XYZ file of C-alpha atoms in Angstrom:
527
model
C 15.273 12.562 9.699
C 17.027 14.856 12.117
C 18.195 14.280 15.670
C 15.970 17.015 17.038
C 12.999 14.845 16.149
C 14.391 11.801 17.886
C 16.215 10.414 14.849
C 19.938 10.534 14.285
C 21.558 10.159 10.876
C 21.606 6.511 9.826
C 24.948 5.713 8.259
C 24.598 1.959 7.789
C 25.427 1.188 4.175
C 24.869 -2.130 2.374
C 28.588 -2.158 1.471
C 29.418 -2.484 5.173
C 27.403 -5.711 5.342
C 28.927 -7.096 2.160
C 32.469 -6.450 3.349
C 31.987 -7.494 6.964
C 29.234 -10.074 7.204
C 28.311 -11.599 3.888
C 26.614 -10.896 0.619
C 23.668 -8.480 0.506
C 21.740 -7.796 -2.665
C 19.030 -5.337 -3.662
C 15.749 -7.243 -4.177
C 13.455 -4.236 -4.600
C 14.386 -0.814 -5.897
C 11.525 1.348 -4.623
C 11.401 1.348 -1.696
C 14.947 -0.036 -1.519
C 15.052 -3.436 0.200
C 18.357 -5.235 0.700
C 18.479 -8.985 1.362
C 21.258 -11.008 2.975
C 22.300 -13.690 5.456
C 24.436 -13.392 8.572
C 26.412 -15.706 10.820
C 25.321 -16.007 14.460
C 28.410 -14.122 15.673
C 27.253 -11.025 13.791
C 23.540 -11.097 14.662
C 23.656 -8.913 17.767
C 26.520 -6.841 16.371
C 24.318 -5.992 13.418
C 21.474 -4.899 15.693
C 23.772 -2.830 17.896
C 25.307 -0.999 14.974
C 21.949 -0.228 13.410
C 20.605 0.961 16.760
C 23.632 3.150 17.514
C 23.198 4.937 14.212
C 19.482 5.590 14.563
C 17.939 2.607 12.775
C 14.800 0.695 13.688
C 13.744 -2.920 13.974
C 10.439 -3.375 12.177
C 9.949 -7.080 12.866
C 11.503 -10.423 13.718
C 10.072 -13.858 12.891
C 11.139 -17.463 12.397
C 10.909 -20.166 9.760
C 11.212 -23.947 9.978
C 13.307 -25.582 7.236
C 12.541 -29.307 7.758
C 15.816 -31.245 7.977
C 17.843 -28.132 7.099
C 17.132 -26.469 10.454
C 15.520 -23.074 10.829
C 15.896 -19.402 9.935
C 15.456 -16.327 12.084
C 14.523 -13.277 10.037
C 14.769 -9.614 11.044
C 13.660 -6.565 9.086
C 15.368 -3.224 9.760
C 15.095 0.359 8.555
C 18.273 2.314 7.803
C 19.070 5.478 5.875
C 19.949 3.416 2.795
C 16.709 1.479 2.842
C 15.234 -1.589 4.454
C 17.385 -4.588 5.373
C 15.937 -8.102 5.423
C 18.490 -10.192 7.304
C 18.434 -13.926 7.963
C 20.235 -15.949 10.615
C 20.406 -19.633 9.536
C 20.261 -22.190 12.357
C 21.480 -25.753 11.761
C 19.109 -28.624 12.534
C 20.851 -29.476 15.832
C 20.649 -25.894 17.175
C 17.421 -24.726 18.812
C 18.710 -21.410 20.174
C 19.410 -17.982 18.739
C 20.818 -14.738 20.211
C 18.079 -12.370 21.353
C 17.849 -8.809 20.023
C 15.661 -7.683 22.921
C 18.543 -5.995 24.753
C 19.104 -3.820 21.679
C 15.534 -3.357 20.469
C 13.024 -3.723 23.352
C 10.135 -4.393 20.970
C 11.841 -7.657 19.915
C 10.965 -9.248 23.278
C 7.372 -10.281 22.510
C 8.158 -11.191 18.917
C 10.865 -13.590 20.097
C 8.438 -15.059 22.627
C 6.062 -15.715 19.725
C 8.896 -17.465 17.833
C 9.417 -19.675 20.887
C 5.700 -20.559 21.024
C 5.336 -21.275 17.307
C 8.701 -22.837 16.443
C 10.238 -24.005 19.729
C 13.381 -21.887 19.212
C 14.860 -20.344 22.366
C 15.900 -16.643 22.304
C 19.051 -16.565 24.446
C 19.158 -13.391 26.516
C 15.457 -12.565 26.311
C 14.441 -11.446 29.834
C 10.868 -12.766 29.546
C 10.328 -16.419 28.630
C 6.620 -16.638 29.423
C 4.328 -17.818 26.596
C 2.991 -15.035 24.409
C 0.666 -16.411 21.722
C 0.140 -19.799 23.352
C -2.634 -19.766 25.922
C -4.380 -23.062 26.628
C -5.014 -23.700 22.936
C -2.208 -26.219 22.437
C 0.337 -28.092 24.606
C 3.809 -26.712 25.309
C 5.496 -29.472 23.272
C 3.536 -28.598 20.123
C 5.056 -25.932 17.854
C 2.584 -25.273 15.018
C 5.010 -23.714 12.527
C 7.645 -26.418 13.030
C 5.420 -29.418 12.275
C 4.361 -30.847 8.938
C 1.312 -32.467 10.548
C -0.483 -31.214 13.636
C -2.292 -33.882 15.726
C -6.051 -33.832 15.269
C -6.563 -34.117 19.027
C -4.348 -31.110 19.770
C -7.096 -29.213 21.591
C -7.909 -32.123 23.886
C -4.233 -32.257 24.916
C -4.021 -28.601 25.858
C -3.960 -27.603 29.487
C -4.091 -24.442 31.542
C -1.051 -22.172 31.645
C 0.149 -20.700 34.914
C 0.802 -17.160 33.675
C 2.320 -14.927 36.338
C 1.735 -11.212 35.990
C 4.533 -8.959 37.155
C 2.782 -6.517 39.449
C 4.949 -4.204 41.587
C 4.810 -4.726 45.343
C 3.233 -2.094 47.575
C 0.831 -2.101 50.488
C -1.396 0.615 49.038
C -1.455 -0.756 45.493
C -4.386 -2.647 44.013
C -4.997 -4.446 40.727
C -7.803 -3.966 38.223
C -8.105 -6.777 35.647
C -9.894 -5.790 32.426
C -10.759 -8.222 29.625
C -10.146 -10.235 27.581
C -13.901 -9.920 26.973
C -14.862 -6.241 26.782
C -18.097 -4.315 26.992
C -17.881 -3.095 23.398
C -17.764 -4.995 20.126
C -13.979 -5.122 19.962
C -11.327 -7.808 19.788
C -10.194 -9.559 22.985
C -7.162 -8.567 25.036
C -6.381 -8.584 28.755
C -5.155 -5.478 30.583
C -3.879 -5.766 34.165
C -3.722 -2.348 35.858
C -1.771 -1.790 39.049
C -3.019 1.402 40.666
C -2.428 3.740 43.569
C -5.914 5.040 44.089
C -7.005 6.156 40.614
C -3.449 6.642 39.325
C -2.052 3.916 37.065
C 1.343 2.757 38.300
C 1.765 -0.093 35.822
C -0.140 -1.693 32.972
C 0.655 -5.197 31.785
C -0.963 -6.492 28.609
C -1.624 -10.066 27.691
C -2.664 -10.592 24.095
C -2.832 -13.608 21.793
C -6.555 -14.233 22.231
C -7.057 -13.492 18.502
C -4.508 -16.079 17.377
C -6.024 -17.827 14.356
C -3.043 -19.635 12.864
C -2.874 -17.301 9.850
C 0.791 -18.026 9.098
C 0.028 -21.738 9.052
C -2.955 -21.169 6.762
C -0.686 -19.556 4.160
C 1.522 -22.636 3.862
C 0.856 -24.681 0.724
C -1.442 -22.171 -0.945
C -0.828 -20.919 -4.500
C 0.112 -17.228 -4.560
C -3.107 -16.008 -6.181
C -5.399 -17.851 -3.760
C -3.526 -16.556 -0.699
C -4.160 -12.914 -1.621
C -7.678 -13.154 -0.196
C -6.296 -14.323 3.157
C -3.652 -11.572 3.179
C -6.340 -8.930 2.801
C -8.100 -10.231 5.900
C -5.223 -10.353 8.398
C -6.555 -7.184 10.017
C -9.864 -5.977 8.626
C -9.182 -2.260 9.103
C -5.975 -2.539 7.036
C -7.151 -4.740 4.182
C -5.616 -2.599 1.430
C -2.278 -2.262 3.243
C -1.925 -6.030 3.702
C -3.172 -6.943 0.240
C -0.854 -4.398 -1.385
C 2.174 -5.558 0.633
C 1.429 -9.200 -0.194
C 0.889 -8.434 -3.887
C 4.129 -6.436 -3.962
C 6.011 -9.407 -2.492
C 4.663 -11.772 -5.169
C 5.188 -9.223 -7.935
C 8.801 -8.668 -6.853
C 9.487 -12.403 -7.170
C 7.701 -12.544 -10.535
C 9.433 -9.332 -11.695
C 6.104 -7.792 -12.675
C 6.029 -4.053 -13.434
C 2.674 -2.384 -12.798
C 1.221 0.455 -14.856
C 1.184 3.968 -13.420
C -2.620 3.826 -13.443
C -2.703 0.643 -11.340
C -0.268 2.129 -8.824
C -2.273 5.356 -8.577
C -5.492 3.415 -7.966
C -3.806 1.320 -5.270
C -2.609 4.514 -3.612
C -6.108 5.970 -3.821
C -7.524 2.915 -2.040
C -4.810 3.021 0.627
C -5.512 6.681 1.399
C -9.254 6.067 1.557
C -8.563 3.272 4.046
C -6.522 5.759 6.083
C -9.338 8.308 5.904
C -11.966 5.855 7.134
C -9.896 4.806 10.134
C -8.853 8.332 11.114
C -12.416 9.619 10.888
C -13.742 6.739 12.998
C -11.026 7.084 15.644
C -11.363 10.865 15.874
C -15.078 10.445 16.445
C -14.508 7.762 19.087
C -11.936 9.948 20.834
C -14.423 12.777 20.999
C -17.035 10.429 22.393
C -14.656 9.050 25.045
C -13.926 12.641 26.069
C -17.654 13.205 26.600
C -18.325 15.021 23.313
C -20.881 12.928 21.448
C -21.260 15.722 18.893
C -17.793 14.886 17.490
C -18.753 11.217 17.171
C -21.963 11.871 15.241
C -20.414 14.410 12.866
C -17.278 12.403 12.066
C -19.047 9.051 11.769
C -21.530 10.601 9.357
C -18.672 11.527 7.000
C -17.056 8.109 7.493
C -20.327 6.393 6.584
C -20.601 8.480 3.427
C -17.052 7.436 2.526
C -17.780 3.754 3.132
C -20.951 3.889 1.039
C -19.014 5.561 -1.755
C -16.420 2.768 -1.506
C -19.177 0.189 -1.882
C -20.702 1.995 -4.866
C -17.459 2.618 -6.762
C -15.092 -0.154 -5.648
C -17.588 -2.872 -4.681
C -16.748 -3.154 -0.972
C -17.138 -0.802 1.986
C -13.699 -1.704 3.328
C -12.094 -2.163 -0.097
C -11.455 -5.878 0.337
C -10.291 -7.741 -2.778
C -9.797 -4.510 -4.754
C -6.021 -5.033 -4.815
C -5.191 -7.913 -7.168
C -1.929 -9.437 -8.340
C -0.765 -7.235 -11.192
C -2.881 -4.226 -10.244
C -6.455 -3.617 -9.109
C -9.814 -5.238 -9.802
C -11.708 -1.985 -10.449
C -11.012 0.805 -12.918
C -12.563 4.268 -12.574
C -14.453 5.979 -15.362
C -14.961 9.720 -15.716
C -18.197 9.681 -13.713
C -16.587 7.882 -10.765
C -13.606 10.238 -10.794
C -15.892 13.259 -10.769
C -17.936 11.765 -7.925
C -14.822 11.191 -5.796
C -13.515 14.712 -6.458
C -16.806 16.385 -5.554
C -17.363 14.390 -2.374
C -13.747 14.914 -1.301
C -14.030 18.703 -1.586
C -17.379 18.678 0.243
C -15.968 16.594 3.121
C -12.951 18.868 3.335
C -15.148 21.958 3.763
C -17.217 20.278 6.482
C -14.136 19.000 8.284
C -12.400 22.383 8.222
C -15.367 23.920 10.048
C -15.528 21.002 12.473
C -11.791 21.123 13.163
C -11.944 24.805 14.115
C -14.915 24.191 16.393
C -13.244 21.263 18.166
C -9.941 23.097 18.595
C -11.778 25.762 20.607
C -13.701 23.302 22.798
C -12.232 23.761 26.283
C -13.647 20.527 27.668
C -12.105 18.476 24.844
C -8.722 20.172 25.249
C -8.795 19.503 28.982
C -9.180 15.751 28.399
C -6.644 15.422 25.565
C -3.732 17.751 26.400
C -0.960 16.183 28.532
C -2.805 12.812 28.610
C -0.821 9.685 27.709
C 2.414 11.431 26.647
C 5.388 9.755 24.976
C 8.319 12.142 24.610
C 10.487 12.266 21.506
C 13.333 10.643 23.446
C 11.158 7.743 24.591
C 9.664 7.428 21.115
C 13.188 7.060 19.700
C 13.970 4.460 22.377
C 10.941 2.413 21.351
C 11.570 2.944 17.644
C 8.089 4.364 17.141
C 6.808 5.140 13.668
C 3.456 5.573 12.007
C 0.979 8.214 13.137
C 1.775 7.756 16.851
C 5.496 8.100 16.151
C 4.928 11.249 14.103
C 2.884 12.652 17.013
C 6.012 12.236 19.162
C 8.298 14.031 16.735
C 9.548 10.990 14.816
C 9.815 12.372 11.300
C 9.334 9.176 9.347
C 6.737 8.345 6.719
C 7.495 5.848 3.956
C 5.247 7.819 1.596
C 7.491 10.899 1.843
C 10.998 9.630 2.567
C 11.444 6.845 0.038
C 8.304 7.901 -1.859
C 7.621 4.610 -3.652
C 5.123 4.699 -6.537
C 2.644 6.343 -6.729
C 3.957 8.802 -4.111
C 6.875 9.724 -6.350
C 4.338 10.978 -8.898
C 1.925 12.485 -6.345
C 3.995 13.807 -3.402
C 2.560 13.480 0.107
C 3.409 15.907 2.909
C 4.377 14.514 6.306
C 2.238 15.413 9.348
C 4.141 16.007 12.580
C 3.547 17.010 16.192
C 5.954 17.060 19.128
C 4.037 16.785 22.415
C 3.374 13.055 22.043
C 0.118 13.159 24.029
C -3.430 12.270 23.002
C -3.905 15.830 21.727
C -0.861 15.409 19.454
C -2.129 12.110 18.089
C -5.499 13.798 17.517
C -3.782 16.664 15.659
C -1.720 14.327 13.454
C -4.835 12.363 12.524
C -6.728 15.517 11.562
C -3.760 16.807 9.554
C -3.508 13.487 7.722
C -7.228 13.562 6.946
C -6.860 16.880 5.138
C -3.703 15.786 3.332
C -5.327 12.519 2.256
C -8.313 14.383 0.844
C -6.123 16.818 -1.111
C -3.961 13.919 -2.303
C -6.896 11.963 -3.683
C -8.202 15.096 -5.385
C -4.819 15.407 -7.092
C -4.902 11.745 -8.153
C -8.405 11.754 -9.633
C -7.671 15.009 -11.466
C -4.447 13.628 -12.959
C -5.008 9.881 -13.215
C -2.591 8.443 -15.789
C -3.663 6.199 -18.608
C -2.884 2.529 -18.985
C -4.337 -0.767 -17.885
C -5.494 -1.120 -14.255
C -4.109 -4.647 -14.212
C -1.453 -6.582 -16.082
C -1.844 -10.304 -16.538
C 0.606 -12.610 -14.804
C 1.593 -15.209 -17.365
C 2.842 -17.680 -14.771
C 3.709 -17.574 -11.116
C 7.353 -18.192 -10.232
C 8.051 -21.630 -8.784
C 10.688 -20.537 -6.277
C 11.887 -17.286 -4.781
C 11.665 -14.796 -1.964
C 9.935 -11.437 -1.930
C 8.930 -8.712 0.475
C 6.363 -5.954 0.119
C 5.808 -2.937 2.348
C 3.560 0.114 2.443
C 2.669 2.876 4.885
C -0.594 1.683 6.394
C -2.619 4.021 8.553
C -0.949 2.776 11.769
C 2.523 2.593 10.235
C 4.527 0.276 8.015
C 2.798 -3.001 7.122
C 5.032 -5.584 5.487
C 4.687 -9.118 4.164
C 7.667 -11.461 3.691
C 7.159 -14.412 1.388
C 9.003 -17.529 0.231
C 7.726 -19.665 -2.656
C 8.704 -23.269 -3.195
C 7.470 -25.456 -6.078
C 4.905 -22.821 -7.003
C 3.307 -22.675 -3.537
C 3.841 -20.685 -0.369
C 6.444 -22.244 1.911
C 6.408 -19.358 4.388
C 4.508 -16.081 4.597
C 4.833 -13.616 7.451
C 2.471 -10.614 7.526
C 3.610 -8.001 10.051
C 1.600 -5.245 11.695
C 3.161 -2.107 13.261
C 1.083 -2.879 16.360
C 3.778 -5.401 17.375
C 6.087 -2.484 18.141
C 3.434 -0.152 19.554
C 1.569 -2.302 22.089
C 4.504 -2.081 24.572
C 4.496 1.718 24.174
C 0.862 1.867 25.303
C 1.907 0.323 28.623
C 4.245 3.267 29.167
C 1.872 5.928 27.872
C -0.816 5.250 30.507
C 1.484 5.399 33.538
C 0.815 8.328 35.874
C -2.596 8.929 34.276
C -5.845 7.823 35.890
C -7.873 4.740 35.002
C -10.649 6.848 33.478
C -8.185 8.165 30.886
C -7.220 4.708 29.607
C -9.989 4.553 26.941
C -8.772 7.871 25.521
C -5.117 6.848 25.455
C -5.905 3.401 24.068
C -8.111 4.809 21.301
C -5.503 7.432 20.375
C -3.223 4.521 19.367
C -6.026 2.103 18.340
C -3.722 -0.847 17.798
C -4.603 -4.099 16.087
C -5.168 -7.274 18.095
C -5.687 -9.459 15.043
C -2.654 -8.124 13.174
C -0.445 -8.852 16.168
C -1.924 -12.158 17.287
C -2.076 -13.701 13.797
């Protein structure tokens, strides 16, 4: 991570927290995750110090503690590893210091805490509802109540939600959504335009809110794995793996090298499917239907191979506690290797052809740019961050298993436009294919799954992996053998605000291209 790519050296060390703010302990070795609690006086100081030294906020969420009050949790990335920090709030205190002035992506996450728990983020500049539409009344906080009234929907009323459009005589607004023309999830986009040029975009999401965090509460750890794998359907492996890792860290379960390699294989195939689909859709939105047909044909072959070998097109329920549900025999390994090499040859030819297509270049280059400096400001990561010069990829930097055994190269670009995000996706496709060829050719022995003798009754755990959009993590607390709190977190939380900036100064007709180049999750953010 070097400053030329938008990252400065991160010098935060766990010892600094132990000496200055309280006790921090290592709860997971690879990737390294440190856990600790802070007093309110240190909450913003912590964020400021991490930010000054180049760190990132990955997520912030809340937790009700019955008569004991509440907890505010934040998850950071530093050079030493990940920091899971908790701010305890006594029962008589319903406020907490906002981190939005330090990390701008905290703003919406704190608004969600306010909607779900009734805790007020002091200093947050935007106190409008975020997840709460007209689905439940303002005095109902679903994650702070042991029992929710059965007539909650009949009590809900309309919300006067004021959009913040800039003033100007020649400006006009274009409302789009939440219902769209395609078969996609709902979200509202309010464009303020000067002619065709976009001056401002304001998003309003939350239409996919399903109460997932509430559904986790009270479930046994094994039963909840199925729900975790369905938080966001295009990232089923990433969520299931992160959830399983959280449970396994509490249970102190060590997986076999074979199980870890098979999980990695599934994660990379999930990445491949999404990149291929999005590259095809980008080509189609740029007026090149040829790209769509060619790339979707390969994606369909991949999905059918998933169904044949792993039992599900989108690899749902393949990740299990203790390992994976499916082992691969010699025939399956040979099949994967042969198809991977065949796809790589076809994609190499297609990549060269598309690189030379003048019409495609004209639509993608200089469209929707986010500079390295702005990417660092937003704390961008994942494929869109790497397209803006942010040299971070959990698979390469901390290289947790199986990436320590099978190294993965990082894919980078610097322009930060749609063309750069296209290039990073294509580069990752080739690296994923070579990586899976390496895995199937050198798959270690051992059992694909170890049995869990008994689930722990109490404890906290956190799992994280590099999903295709970026880092997906799941934080978990068990109490009396059941889930007391589970927070699954999608990188889309931190990237949706960036999309609002990326479209400014482009024209309305370019929005589908810019939006698809990010392709963020509604469901993973709305929960």
